[in-house]
XYZ file of C-alpha atoms in Angstrom:
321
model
C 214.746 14.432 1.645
C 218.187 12.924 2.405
C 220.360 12.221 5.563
C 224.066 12.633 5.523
C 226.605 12.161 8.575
C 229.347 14.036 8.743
C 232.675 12.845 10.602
C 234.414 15.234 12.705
C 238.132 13.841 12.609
C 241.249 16.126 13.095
C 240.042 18.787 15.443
C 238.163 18.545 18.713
C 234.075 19.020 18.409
C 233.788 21.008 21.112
C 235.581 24.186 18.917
C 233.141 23.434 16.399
C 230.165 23.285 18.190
C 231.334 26.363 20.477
C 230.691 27.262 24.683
C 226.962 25.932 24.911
C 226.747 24.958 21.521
C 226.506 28.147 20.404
C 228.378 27.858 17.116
C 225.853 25.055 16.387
C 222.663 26.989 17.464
C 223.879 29.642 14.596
C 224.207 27.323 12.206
C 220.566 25.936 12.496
C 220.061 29.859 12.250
C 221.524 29.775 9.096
C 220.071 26.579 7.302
C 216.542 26.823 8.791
C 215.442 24.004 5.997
C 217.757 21.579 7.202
C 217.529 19.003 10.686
C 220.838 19.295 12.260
C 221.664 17.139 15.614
C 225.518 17.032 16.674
C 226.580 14.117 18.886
C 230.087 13.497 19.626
C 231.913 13.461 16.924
C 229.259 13.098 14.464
C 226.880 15.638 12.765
C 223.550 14.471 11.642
C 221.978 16.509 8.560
C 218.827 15.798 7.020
C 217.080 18.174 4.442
C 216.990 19.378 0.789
C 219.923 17.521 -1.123
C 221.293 20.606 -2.789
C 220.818 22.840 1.060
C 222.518 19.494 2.477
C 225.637 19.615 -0.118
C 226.365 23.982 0.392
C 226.172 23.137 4.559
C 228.765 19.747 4.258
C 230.805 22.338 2.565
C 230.527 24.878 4.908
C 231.562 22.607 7.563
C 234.550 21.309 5.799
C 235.690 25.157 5.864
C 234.960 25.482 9.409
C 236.980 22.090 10.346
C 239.792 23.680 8.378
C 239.659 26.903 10.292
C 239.807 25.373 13.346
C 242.615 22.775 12.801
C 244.814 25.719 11.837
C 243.724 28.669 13.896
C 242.465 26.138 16.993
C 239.495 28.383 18.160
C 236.101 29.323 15.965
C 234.384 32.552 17.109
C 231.034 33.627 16.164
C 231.985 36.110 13.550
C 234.770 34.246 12.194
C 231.659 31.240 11.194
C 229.725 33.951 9.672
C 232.656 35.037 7.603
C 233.098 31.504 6.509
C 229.513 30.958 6.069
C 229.507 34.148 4.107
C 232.608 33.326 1.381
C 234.611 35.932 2.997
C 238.179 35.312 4.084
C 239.315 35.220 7.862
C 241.067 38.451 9.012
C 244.035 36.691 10.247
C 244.919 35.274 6.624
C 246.695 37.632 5.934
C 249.458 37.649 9.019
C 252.832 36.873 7.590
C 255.756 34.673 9.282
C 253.046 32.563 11.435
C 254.675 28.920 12.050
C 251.267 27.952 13.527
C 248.951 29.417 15.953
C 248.372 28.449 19.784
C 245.353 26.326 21.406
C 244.405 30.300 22.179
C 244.478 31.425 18.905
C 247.874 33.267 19.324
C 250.030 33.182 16.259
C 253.437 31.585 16.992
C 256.339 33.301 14.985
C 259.797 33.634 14.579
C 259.994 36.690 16.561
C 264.163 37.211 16.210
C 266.339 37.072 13.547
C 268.386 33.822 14.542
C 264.868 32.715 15.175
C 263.961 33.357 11.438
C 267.517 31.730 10.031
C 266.169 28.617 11.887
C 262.932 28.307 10.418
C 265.027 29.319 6.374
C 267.561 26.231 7.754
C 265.147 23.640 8.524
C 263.066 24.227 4.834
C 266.451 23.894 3.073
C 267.964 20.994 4.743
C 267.238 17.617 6.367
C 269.499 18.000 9.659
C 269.513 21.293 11.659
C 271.689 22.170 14.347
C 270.438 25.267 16.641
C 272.695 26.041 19.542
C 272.079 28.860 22.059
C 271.344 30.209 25.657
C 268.337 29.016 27.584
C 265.407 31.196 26.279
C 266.513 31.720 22.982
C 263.255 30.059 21.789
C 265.248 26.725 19.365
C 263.630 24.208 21.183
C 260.142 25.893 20.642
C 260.341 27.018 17.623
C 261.733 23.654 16.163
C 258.621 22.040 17.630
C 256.487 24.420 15.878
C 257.784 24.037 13.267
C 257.280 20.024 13.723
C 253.708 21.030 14.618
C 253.012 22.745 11.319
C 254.174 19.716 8.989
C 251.890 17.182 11.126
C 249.036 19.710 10.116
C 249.938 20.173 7.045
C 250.367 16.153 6.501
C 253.695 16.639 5.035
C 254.727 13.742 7.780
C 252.935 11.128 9.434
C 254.650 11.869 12.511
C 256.714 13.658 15.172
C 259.680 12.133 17.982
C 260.708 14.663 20.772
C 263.754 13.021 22.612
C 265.776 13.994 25.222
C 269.118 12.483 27.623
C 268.121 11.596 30.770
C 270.633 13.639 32.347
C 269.967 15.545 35.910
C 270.945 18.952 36.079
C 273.268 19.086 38.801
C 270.985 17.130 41.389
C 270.503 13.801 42.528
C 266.569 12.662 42.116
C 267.421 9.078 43.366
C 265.077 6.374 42.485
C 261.635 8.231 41.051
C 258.356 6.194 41.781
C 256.344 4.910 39.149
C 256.255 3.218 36.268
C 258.925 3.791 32.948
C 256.744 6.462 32.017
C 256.192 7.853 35.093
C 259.738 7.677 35.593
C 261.036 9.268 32.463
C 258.312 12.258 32.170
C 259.838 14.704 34.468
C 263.258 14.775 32.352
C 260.461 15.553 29.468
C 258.227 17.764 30.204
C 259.385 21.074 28.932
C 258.585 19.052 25.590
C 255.017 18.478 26.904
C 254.897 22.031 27.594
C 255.285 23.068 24.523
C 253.229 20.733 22.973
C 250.133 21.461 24.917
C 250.749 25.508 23.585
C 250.211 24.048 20.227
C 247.818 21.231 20.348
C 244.851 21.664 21.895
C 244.744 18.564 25.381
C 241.869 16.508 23.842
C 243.573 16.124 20.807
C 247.064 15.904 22.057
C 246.226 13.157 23.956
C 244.424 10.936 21.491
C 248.293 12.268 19.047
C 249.847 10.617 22.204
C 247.812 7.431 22.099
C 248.010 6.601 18.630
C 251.728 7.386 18.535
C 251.421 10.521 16.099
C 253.156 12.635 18.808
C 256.240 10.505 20.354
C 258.021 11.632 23.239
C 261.136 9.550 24.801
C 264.547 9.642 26.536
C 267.423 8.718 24.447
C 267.891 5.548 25.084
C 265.005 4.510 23.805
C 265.934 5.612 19.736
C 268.411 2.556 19.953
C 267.635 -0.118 16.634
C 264.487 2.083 15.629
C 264.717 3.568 12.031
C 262.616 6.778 12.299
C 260.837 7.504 8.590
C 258.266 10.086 7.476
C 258.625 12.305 10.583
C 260.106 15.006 12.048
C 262.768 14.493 15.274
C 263.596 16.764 17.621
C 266.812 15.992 19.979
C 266.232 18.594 22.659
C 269.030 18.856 25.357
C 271.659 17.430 22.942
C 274.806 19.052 25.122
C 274.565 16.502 27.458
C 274.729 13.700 25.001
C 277.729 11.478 24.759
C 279.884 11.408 21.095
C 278.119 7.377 20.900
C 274.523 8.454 22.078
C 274.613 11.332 19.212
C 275.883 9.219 16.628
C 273.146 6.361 16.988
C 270.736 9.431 17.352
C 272.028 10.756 14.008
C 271.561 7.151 12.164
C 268.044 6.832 12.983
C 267.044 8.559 9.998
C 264.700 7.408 7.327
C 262.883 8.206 4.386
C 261.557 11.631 4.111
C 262.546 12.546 7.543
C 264.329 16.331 9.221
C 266.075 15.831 12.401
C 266.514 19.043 14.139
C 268.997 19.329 17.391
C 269.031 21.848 19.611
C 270.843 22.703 22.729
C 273.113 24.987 24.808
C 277.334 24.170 25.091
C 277.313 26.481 27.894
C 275.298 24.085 30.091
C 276.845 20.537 29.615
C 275.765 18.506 32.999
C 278.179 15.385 31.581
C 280.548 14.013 33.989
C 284.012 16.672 33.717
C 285.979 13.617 31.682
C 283.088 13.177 29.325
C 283.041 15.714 26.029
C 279.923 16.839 24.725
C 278.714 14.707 21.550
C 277.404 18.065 20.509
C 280.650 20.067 20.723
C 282.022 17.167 18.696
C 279.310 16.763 16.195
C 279.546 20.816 15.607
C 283.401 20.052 14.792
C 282.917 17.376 12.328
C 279.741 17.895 10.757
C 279.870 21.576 9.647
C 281.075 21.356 6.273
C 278.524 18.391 5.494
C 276.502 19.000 2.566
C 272.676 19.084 3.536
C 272.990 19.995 7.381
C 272.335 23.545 8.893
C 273.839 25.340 11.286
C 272.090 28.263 13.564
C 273.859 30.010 17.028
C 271.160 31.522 18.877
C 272.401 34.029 20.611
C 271.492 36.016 24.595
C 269.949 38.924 22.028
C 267.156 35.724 20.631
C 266.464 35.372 24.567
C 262.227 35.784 24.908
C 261.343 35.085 28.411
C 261.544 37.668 31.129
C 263.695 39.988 30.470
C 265.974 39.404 33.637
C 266.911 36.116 31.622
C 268.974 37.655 29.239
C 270.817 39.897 32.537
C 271.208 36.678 34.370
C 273.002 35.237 31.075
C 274.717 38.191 30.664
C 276.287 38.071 34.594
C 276.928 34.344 34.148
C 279.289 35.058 31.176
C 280.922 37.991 32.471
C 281.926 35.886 35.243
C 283.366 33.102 33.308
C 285.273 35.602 31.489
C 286.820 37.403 34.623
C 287.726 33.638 35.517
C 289.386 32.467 32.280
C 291.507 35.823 32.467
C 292.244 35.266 35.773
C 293.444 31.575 34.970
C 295.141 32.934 32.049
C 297.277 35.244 34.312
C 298.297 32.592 36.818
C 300.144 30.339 34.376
């Protein structure tokens, strides 16, 4: 008679141990010889050495499961238990799948040239209309290598540039103060990552999310950076962004050149950067276009009206002089 422990690290227990520990209770089911007691984040296992050794390895494969599907049914643990292979192994193009079990994919073309970019180069620029999914798919992708452990960690960053309004002085503390320009970057995140374990990501500095300014003198190294928003950087805030990368590190920076909230004498570092940079060896280029749009479908008409009526003005202006 022996007594292992067995650490639950990278997912949350509660997926393990299922709604009323019911994942647990079918587990006893299934190694009557064996004591089993789950507390926190620690399984306690007592029994037969060699009964002991098949059920640490069974739970290995069920940690697994849940760290990349995020959810553990009932007949998903008895496939596992059984040797037999999960029915959703075998969907093709999945980046990574939701805290709901949804898989997250590249569901347009432009969509799918952004995933090929970012495995074939270090820097990735993806430029497109509001919708068009670059911003979430480049942090699912970002998701996938902290998974994987191809990186030790991931920087979201944005300008802290209002969109046409005037918030005045937010209450607060810095963080307090900077999270509203941010949280379409939390959003995302919490699609992905299931809250419990975002949060302790958060804590420990895993998952970093800042404004701009904050990327200043830091040299960012085994991670991947995301530079949402990047049309409303200046041609100086772009470049420092640019030079903060390190040793096995992808930047990817995303953002739309039709919605530039800079001051009218102030050009867009990422209209520049799109000028100089493109024949660069190592750095991709993807335009998202209104056809990539996924939200509601009146998106893409309300893109659609916006630039019909910037084209009836530039031929209007064009007639005038």
């Amino acid at each position: 008679m022996i007594e292992k422990h067995i650490l639950i690290e990278d997912i949350d227990p509660l997926l393990l141990y299922g709604v009323g520990n019911a994942n647990m209770q079918m587990l006893k089911a299934l190694y009557p010889k064996l004591r089993i007691v789950a507390r926190g984040n620690v399984i306690h296992v007592m029994g037969d050495e060699l009964e002991l050794c098949a059920f640490e390895e069974i739970a290995g494969k069920l940690q697994g499961h849940i760290a990349k599907y995020n959810s553990l049914t009932e007949e998903e643990l008895l496939r596992i238990t059984r040797g037999e292979r999960s029915e959703r192994d075998g969907v093709e193009g999945v980046i990574v799948y939701s805290v709901t079990g949804r898989p997250i994919c590249a569901r347009t073309t432009n969509q799918q040239l952004l995933v090929k970019a970012f495995q074939e180069n270090d820097l990735v620029f993806a430029t497109g209309p509001a919708g068009s999914g670059k911003t979430y798919t480049s942090i699912a992708l970002a998701v996938r290598a902290l998974k994987n452990k191809e990186i030790r960690r991931i920087v979201l960053s944005r300008p802290a540039v209002e969109a046409g309004e005037k918030l005045g002085f937010l209450p607060g503390d810095m963080k307090e103060k900077i999270d509203p320009y941010l949280q379409p970057l939390y959003d995302a995140l919490e699609d992905m990552i299931p809250t419990q374990k975002l949060r302790e990501m958060m804590e420990q500095n895993i998952i970093q999310i800042a404004p701009l300014a904050f990327m200043r003198g830091r040299t960012l190294s085994d991670a991947i950076v995301i530079l949402d928003e990047a049309q409303n950087t200046t041609s100086a805030q772009l470049k420092m962004f640019l030079t903060r990368m390190g040793m096995n590190t992808k930047m990817i920076v995303t953002g739309d050149t039709t919605q530039i909230d800079l001051p009218r004498n102030v050009r867009s570092g990422l209209v520049e950067a799109l000028d100089l940079l493109r024949d660069v060896k190592g750095i991709g280029f993807v335009e998202l276009t209104k056809k990539d749009i996924v939200r509601h479908k009146l998106v893409t008409r309300i893109v659609e009206a916006y630039e019909a009526h910037q084209a009836d003005r530039h031929d209007a202006s064009e007639q005038t002089t």
